Coordinates of C-alpha atoms and ligand atoms in Angstrom, one line a residue:
Y710 CA 0.0 0.0 0.0
K711 CA 2.6 2.4 1.1
A712 CA 4.8 2.2 -2.0
K713 CA 1.8 2.5 -4.3
A714 CA 0.5 5.6 -2.4
A715 CA 3.9 7.2 -2.5
R716 CA 4.3 6.6 -6.3
S717 CA 1.0 8.2 -7.1
G718 CA 2.0 11.3 -5.1
H719 CA -0.6 11.2 -2.4
H720 CA -0.1 11.7 1.3
V721 CA 1.0 8.6 3.0
Y722 CA -0.3 8.0 6.5
R723 CA 2.1 6.8 9.2
T724 CA 1.5 3.2 10.1
S725 CA 4.2 2.4 12.6
D726 CA 2.9 4.0 15.8
D727 CA -0.7 2.7 16.1
S728 CA -3.0 0.2 14.7
H729 CA -5.4 3.0 13.7
G730 CA -3.0 4.0 10.9
D731 CA -3.3 0.6 9.2
T732 CA -7.1 0.9 9.1
R733 CA -6.8 4.4 7.6
L734 CA -4.3 3.4 4.9
R735 CA -6.5 0.5 3.9
T736 CA -9.5 2.8 3.7
L737 CA -7.6 5.2 1.5
E738 CA -6.6 2.5 -0.8
E739 CA -10.2 1.3 -0.9
L740 CA -11.5 4.8 -1.5
R741 CA -9.1 5.1 -4.5
N742 CA -10.5 1.8 -5.8
A743 CA -14.1 2.9 -5.2
L744 CA -13.5 5.9 -7.4
T745 CA -12.4 3.9 -10.3
G746 CA -14.8 1.0 -9.7
H747 CA -18.5 1.5 -9.3
E748 CA -18.8 1.8 -5.5
L749 CA -19.8 5.4 -5.3
V750 CA -23.6 5.8 -5.7
L751 CA -25.8 8.9 -5.7
H752 CA -29.0 9.3 -3.8
Y753 CA -31.4 12.0 -4.8
Q754 CA -33.6 14.3 -2.6
P755 CA -36.2 16.6 -4.2
K756 CA -36.2 20.3 -4.0
I757 CA -39.8 21.3 -3.7
E758 CA -41.5 24.6 -4.6
L759 CA -43.2 25.3 -1.3
A760 CA -46.2 27.3 -2.7
S761 CA -47.3 24.7 -5.3
G762 CA -45.7 21.5 -4.1
A763 CA -44.1 21.0 -7.5
V764 CA -40.7 19.3 -7.7
H765 CA -38.2 21.9 -8.8
G766 CA -35.2 19.6 -9.1
V767 CA -33.1 17.2 -7.0
E768 CA -29.9 17.3 -5.0
A769 CA -27.4 14.5 -5.6
L770 CA -25.8 13.2 -2.4
V771 CA -22.9 10.8 -2.6
R772 CA -22.8 7.4 -0.7
W773 CA -20.2 4.7 -0.8
Q774 CA -21.5 1.2 -1.3
H775 CA -18.6 -0.5 0.5
P776 CA -18.3 -4.3 -0.2
V777 CA -17.8 -5.2 3.4
R778 CA -18.9 -2.2 5.5
G779 CA -22.2 -1.6 3.7
L780 CA -23.6 1.8 2.7
L781 CA -21.4 4.6 4.0
F782 CA -22.5 8.2 4.3
P783 CA -20.4 11.3 3.4
D784 CA -19.3 11.9 7.0
A785 CA -17.5 8.5 6.9
F786 CA -15.2 9.3 3.9
L787 CA -15.4 12.9 2.6
A788 CA -12.8 14.2 5.1
L789 CA -10.4 11.4 4.0
A790 CA -11.0 12.3 0.3
E791 CA -10.2 15.9 1.1
E792 CA -7.0 15.2 3.1
S793 CA -5.6 12.7 0.6
G794 CA -6.2 14.9 -2.5
L795 CA -8.9 12.7 -3.9
M796 CA -11.6 15.3 -3.9
P797 CA -11.2 16.5 -7.5
D798 CA -11.5 12.9 -8.6
L799 CA -14.6 12.3 -6.4
T800 CA -16.2 15.5 -7.8
Q801 CA -15.6 14.3 -11.4
V802 CA -17.2 10.9 -10.6
V803 CA -20.2 12.5 -9.0
L804 CA -20.7 15.0 -11.8
A805 CA -20.6 12.3 -14.4
Q806 CA -23.1 10.1 -12.6
A807 CA -25.4 13.0 -11.8
L808 CA -25.4 14.2 -15.4
D809 CA -26.0 10.7 -16.7
Q810 CA -29.0 10.5 -14.5
A811 CA -30.2 14.0 -15.5
A812 CA -30.0 12.8 -19.1
R813 CA -32.1 9.8 -18.3
W814 CA -34.7 12.0 -16.7
H815 CA -34.7 14.4 -19.7
A816 CA -35.1 11.4 -22.1
S817 CA -38.1 10.2 -20.1
G818 CA -39.8 13.6 -20.3
Q819 CA -38.9 14.7 -16.7
P820 CA -36.4 17.5 -17.2
L821 CA -35.3 17.7 -13.5
S822 CA -32.3 19.9 -12.7
V823 CA -29.7 18.2 -10.5
A824 CA -27.7 20.0 -7.8
V825 CA -24.2 18.7 -7.1
N826 CA -22.1 19.6 -4.1
V827 CA -18.7 20.9 -5.2
S828 CA -16.1 21.4 -2.5
G829 CA -13.7 24.3 -2.5
S830 CA -10.7 22.2 -3.3
S831 CA -12.4 21.1 -6.5
L832 CA -13.4 24.6 -7.4
V833 CA -9.8 25.9 -7.4
D834 CA -9.4 23.8 -10.6
E835 CA -9.3 26.4 -13.4
G836 CA -10.5 23.9 -16.0
L837 CA -13.7 22.9 -14.2
P838 CA -16.1 25.3 -16.0
E839 CA -15.0 24.1 -19.4
R840 CA -15.1 20.4 -18.3
I841 CA -18.6 20.9 -17.0
G842 CA -19.6 22.5 -20.3
A843 CA -18.2 19.6 -22.2
M844 CA -20.0 17.0 -19.9
L845 CA -23.3 18.8 -20.5
G846 CA -22.7 19.0 -24.2
A847 CA -21.8 15.3 -24.5
R848 CA -25.2 14.4 -23.0
G849 CA -27.1 17.0 -25.0
L850 CA -28.2 18.7 -21.7
P851 CA -29.0 22.4 -21.3
A852 CA -26.8 24.1 -18.6
T853 CA -29.9 24.7 -16.5
S854 CA -30.0 20.9 -15.8
L855 CA -27.1 21.5 -13.4
Q856 CA -26.9 23.5 -10.2
V857 CA -23.6 23.7 -8.3
E858 CA -23.7 24.0 -4.5
V859 CA -20.8 25.7 -2.9
T860 CA -20.1 26.6 0.8
E861 CA -19.6 30.0 2.3
D862 CA -16.1 29.1 3.4
F863 CA -15.0 28.7 -0.2
L864 CA -16.5 32.0 -1.1
M865 CA -14.7 33.7 1.8
A866 CA -11.3 32.0 1.4
D867 CA -10.4 33.6 -1.9
R868 CA -13.0 36.0 -3.2
A869 CA -11.2 36.8 -6.5
R870 CA -10.9 33.1 -7.4
A871 CA -14.4 32.3 -6.4
H872 CA -15.7 35.2 -8.5
D873 CA -13.7 34.0 -11.5
I874 CA -14.8 30.4 -11.3
L875 CA -18.4 31.1 -10.5
S876 CA -18.7 33.7 -13.2
R877 CA -17.5 31.3 -15.8
L878 CA -19.9 28.6 -14.6
R879 CA -22.7 31.1 -14.6
A880 CA -21.9 32.5 -18.0
R881 CA -22.5 29.0 -19.3
G882 CA -26.0 29.0 -17.6
V883 CA -25.1 26.8 -14.6
R884 CA -26.8 28.1 -11.5
I885 CA -25.0 28.5 -8.2
A886 CA -26.4 27.9 -4.7
V887 CA -24.7 28.8 -1.4
D888 CA -25.0 25.7 0.8
D889 CA -25.3 25.7 4.6
F890 CA -26.0 29.4 4.5
G891 CA -25.5 31.0 7.9
T892 CA -23.0 28.5 9.4
G893 CA -19.7 29.6 7.8
Y894 CA -17.3 32.2 9.0
S895 CA -19.2 34.5 6.8
S896 CA -19.3 38.1 6.1
L897 CA -22.4 39.4 4.3
A898 CA -20.0 41.3 2.0
Y899 CA -19.7 38.4 -0.5
L900 CA -23.4 38.6 -1.2
R901 CA -22.8 42.0 -2.7
D902 CA -20.5 41.0 -5.5
L903 CA -20.4 37.2 -6.0
P904 CA -22.4 35.7 -8.9
I905 CA -24.9 33.4 -7.1
D906 CA -28.5 32.5 -7.6
Q907 CA -29.7 30.9 -4.4
L908 CA -29.2 30.7 -0.7
K909 CA -29.7 27.4 1.1
L910 CA -30.5 28.1 4.7
D911 CA -28.8 25.5 7.0
R912 CA -31.1 23.1 8.8
S913 CA -29.7 24.3 12.2
F914 CA -31.9 27.4 11.7
V915 CA -34.9 25.5 10.2
V916 CA -35.3 22.7 12.8
P917 CA -35.8 24.9 15.9
M918 CA -37.9 27.4 13.9
T919 CA -41.4 26.3 15.2
S920 CA -40.4 26.2 18.9
D921 CA -38.0 29.2 19.0
A922 CA -39.1 32.7 18.1
R923 CA -35.6 34.0 17.5
A924 CA -34.9 31.1 15.1
A925 CA -38.1 31.9 13.3
A926 CA -37.1 35.6 13.1
L927 CA -33.8 34.7 11.5
V928 CA -35.5 32.5 9.0
S929 CA -38.1 35.0 7.9
S930 CA -35.6 37.9 7.7
T931 CA -33.2 35.7 5.7
V932 CA -36.0 35.1 3.1
I933 CA -36.4 38.9 2.8
L934 CA -32.7 39.4 2.5
A935 CA -32.4 36.8 -0.3
H936 CA -35.4 38.2 -2.2
S937 CA -34.1 41.8 -2.0
L938 CA -30.8 40.6 -3.5
G939 CA -32.7 38.9 -6.3
L940 CA -31.8 35.4 -5.0
T941 CA -34.1 32.5 -4.3
M942 CA -34.2 30.9 -0.9
V943 CA -34.2 27.2 -0.1
A944 CA -34.7 25.7 3.4
E945 CA -33.1 22.4 4.2
G946 CA -34.1 20.0 7.0
I947 CA -37.9 20.3 6.8
E948 CA -38.9 17.4 9.0
D949 CA -42.6 18.2 9.7
G950 CA -45.7 19.8 8.2
E951 CA -45.6 22.6 10.7
S952 CA -42.1 23.8 9.5
Y953 CA -43.3 23.4 5.9
A954 CA -46.3 25.6 6.5
A955 CA -44.3 28.2 8.4
L956 CA -41.7 28.4 5.6
A957 CA -44.3 28.7 2.9
R958 CA -45.9 31.5 4.9
Y959 CA -42.6 33.4 5.1
G960 CA -42.3 33.2 1.3
C961 CA -39.4 30.8 1.2
D962 CA -39.3 29.6 -2.4
Q963 CA -38.2 26.0 -2.0
G964 CA -37.5 23.3 0.6
Q965 CA -35.9 20.0 1.2
G966 CA -36.3 17.6 4.0
Y967 CA -37.4 14.2 5.3
Y968 CA -41.0 15.5 5.5
M969 CA -41.1 15.4 1.7
S970 CA -38.5 12.7 1.0
R971 CA -35.2 11.3 2.3
P972 CA -32.4 11.1 -0.3
V973 CA -33.1 7.8 -2.2
P974 CA -31.7 5.9 -5.2
A975 CA -32.9 7.2 -8.6
A976 CA -35.2 4.2 -9.0
D977 CA -36.9 4.8 -5.7
F978 CA -37.2 8.5 -6.5
D979 CA -39.0 7.7 -9.7
V980 CA -41.5 5.6 -7.8
W981 CA -42.0 8.4 -5.3
L982 CA -42.5 10.9 -8.1
A983 CA -45.0 8.7 -9.9
R984 CA -47.1 8.0 -6.8
R985 CA -47.1 11.5 -5.5
H986 CA -50.0 13.8 -5.7
P987 CA -48.2 17.0 -6.7
E988 CA -50.6 19.3 -4.8
A989 CA -50.5 17.2 -1.6
M990 CA -47.7 19.2 0.2
A991 CA -49.3 22.6 -0.8
L992 CA -52.7 21.5 0.4
W993 CA -51.4 21.1 3.9
R994 CA -50.7 24.8 3.9
H995 CA -54.2 25.7 2.7
H996 CA -56.1 23.4 5.1
G997 CA -53.7 23.4 8.0
E998 CA -53.7 19.7 8.6
P999 CA -51.6 16.9 7.3
L1000 CA -52.9 14.6 4.6
Ligands
C2E1646 P1 -25.6 19.2 2.4 O1 -25.2 19.4 1.0 O2 -26.0 20.3 3.3 O3 -26.8 18.1 2.3 C1 -27.8 18.0 3.2 C2 -27.7 16.9 4.2 O4 -28.8 16.9 5.1 C3 -27.7 15.5 3.6 O5 -26.8 14.7 4.4 C4 -29.1 15.1 3.7 O6 -29.3 13.7 3.7 C5 -29.5 15.6 5.0 N1 -30.9 15.9 5.1 C6 -31.8 16.2 4.2 N2 -33.0 16.4 4.7 C7 -32.9 16.3 6.0 C8 -33.9 16.4 7.1 O7 -35.0 16.7 7.0 N3 -33.4 16.2 8.4 C9 -32.0 15.9 8.6 N4 -31.6 15.7 9.8 N5 -31.1 15.8 7.6 C10 -31.6 16.0 6.3 P2 -25.8 13.7 3.7 O8 -26.3 13.1 2.5 O9 -25.3 12.8 4.8 O10 -24.6 14.7 3.3 C11 -23.9 15.4 4.2 C12 -23.0 16.4 3.5 O11 -22.0 15.8 2.8 C13 -23.7 17.3 2.5 O12 -24.4 18.4 3.2 C14 -22.6 17.8 1.7 O13 -21.9 18.9 2.4 C15 -21.7 16.6 1.7 N6 -21.8 15.9 0.4 C16 -22.8 15.0 0.1 N7 -22.6 14.6 -1.2 C17 -21.5 15.2 -1.7 C18 -20.7 15.2 -2.9 O14 -21.1 14.5 -3.9 N8 -19.6 16.0 -3.0 C19 -19.2 16.8 -1.9 N9 -18.1 17.5 -2.1 N10 -19.9 16.8 -0.8 C20 -21.0 16.1 -0.6
MG1647 MG1 -25.8 20.5 -0.5
MG1648 MG1 -26.8 22.0 2.8
MG1649 MG1 -25.3 20.7 5.3

């Protein structure tokens, strides 16, 4: 393992001083194989238009179908991918899979837009906007089929670079969302000049909203802030009808959460979509009781 890792130029973990290191090194080697094999899978969670209940698009969330350990969630392997320099490769694999799925949905008459999480370390890659353009073109997809989710920390770390990369993506028609809005070491200044389309309010504000007046005030004023800047607002972490109804009342444009659907494989998502009464979510809002 060690020799192979060193040859490919990646960071090598120390193995001599503890048994933990061995586990780590094996996992890194396995992750590298997972990227070239077919062990990374995407689950999809709908982004719902709160007023109408319509499905606006989906967010792609990566999972690792590990042959021994089972289905692993991002918190089990993203940090390792980041530390070991594998993140740009992971982003490439995720983008390709997400756009393949977007093309299948387009072909079946469901032109859903797919949101992909792109980490800051992948966004420093100058060639990314062109590669994304080529990937869309190869599948005959309009640029509006893709949305890129970036975090505040990336926007703050290097404003000039963020501006350059995001402008080039946006010039192609790819829409940009700021993920986990409100949790970063943020300054509101970037909202003034960065080319973005959407704010995704972190679920740590959304979950306590119905029991905490201050949390509710933050949510409703963030909706006003987003709209006055010409941005759309998405709330993540909607876990009950009460939160859904409150967000709709505040004028929040879209929402995601377990109340509507957990992230699921594409086949399950298709079943959910086919069975669903599009107006069901919105009806809750009008009648004030769950269906
Ligand atoms: P995120 O982009 O903020 O994604 C939202 C997370 O909240 C997802 O966790 C989702 O499953 C979860 N979630 C959705 N609705 C609810 C809800 O109602 N309640 C609760 N408690 N949770 C909800 P997941 O899938 O474990 O992903 C965690 C994070 O990993 C993501 O946060 C994102 O930052 C990162 N991530 C996921 N996929 C990718 C990827 O392909 N590339 C990169 N770079 N990062 C990814
Ligand atoms: Mg996200
Ligand atoms: Mg988020
Ligand atoms: Mg998050």
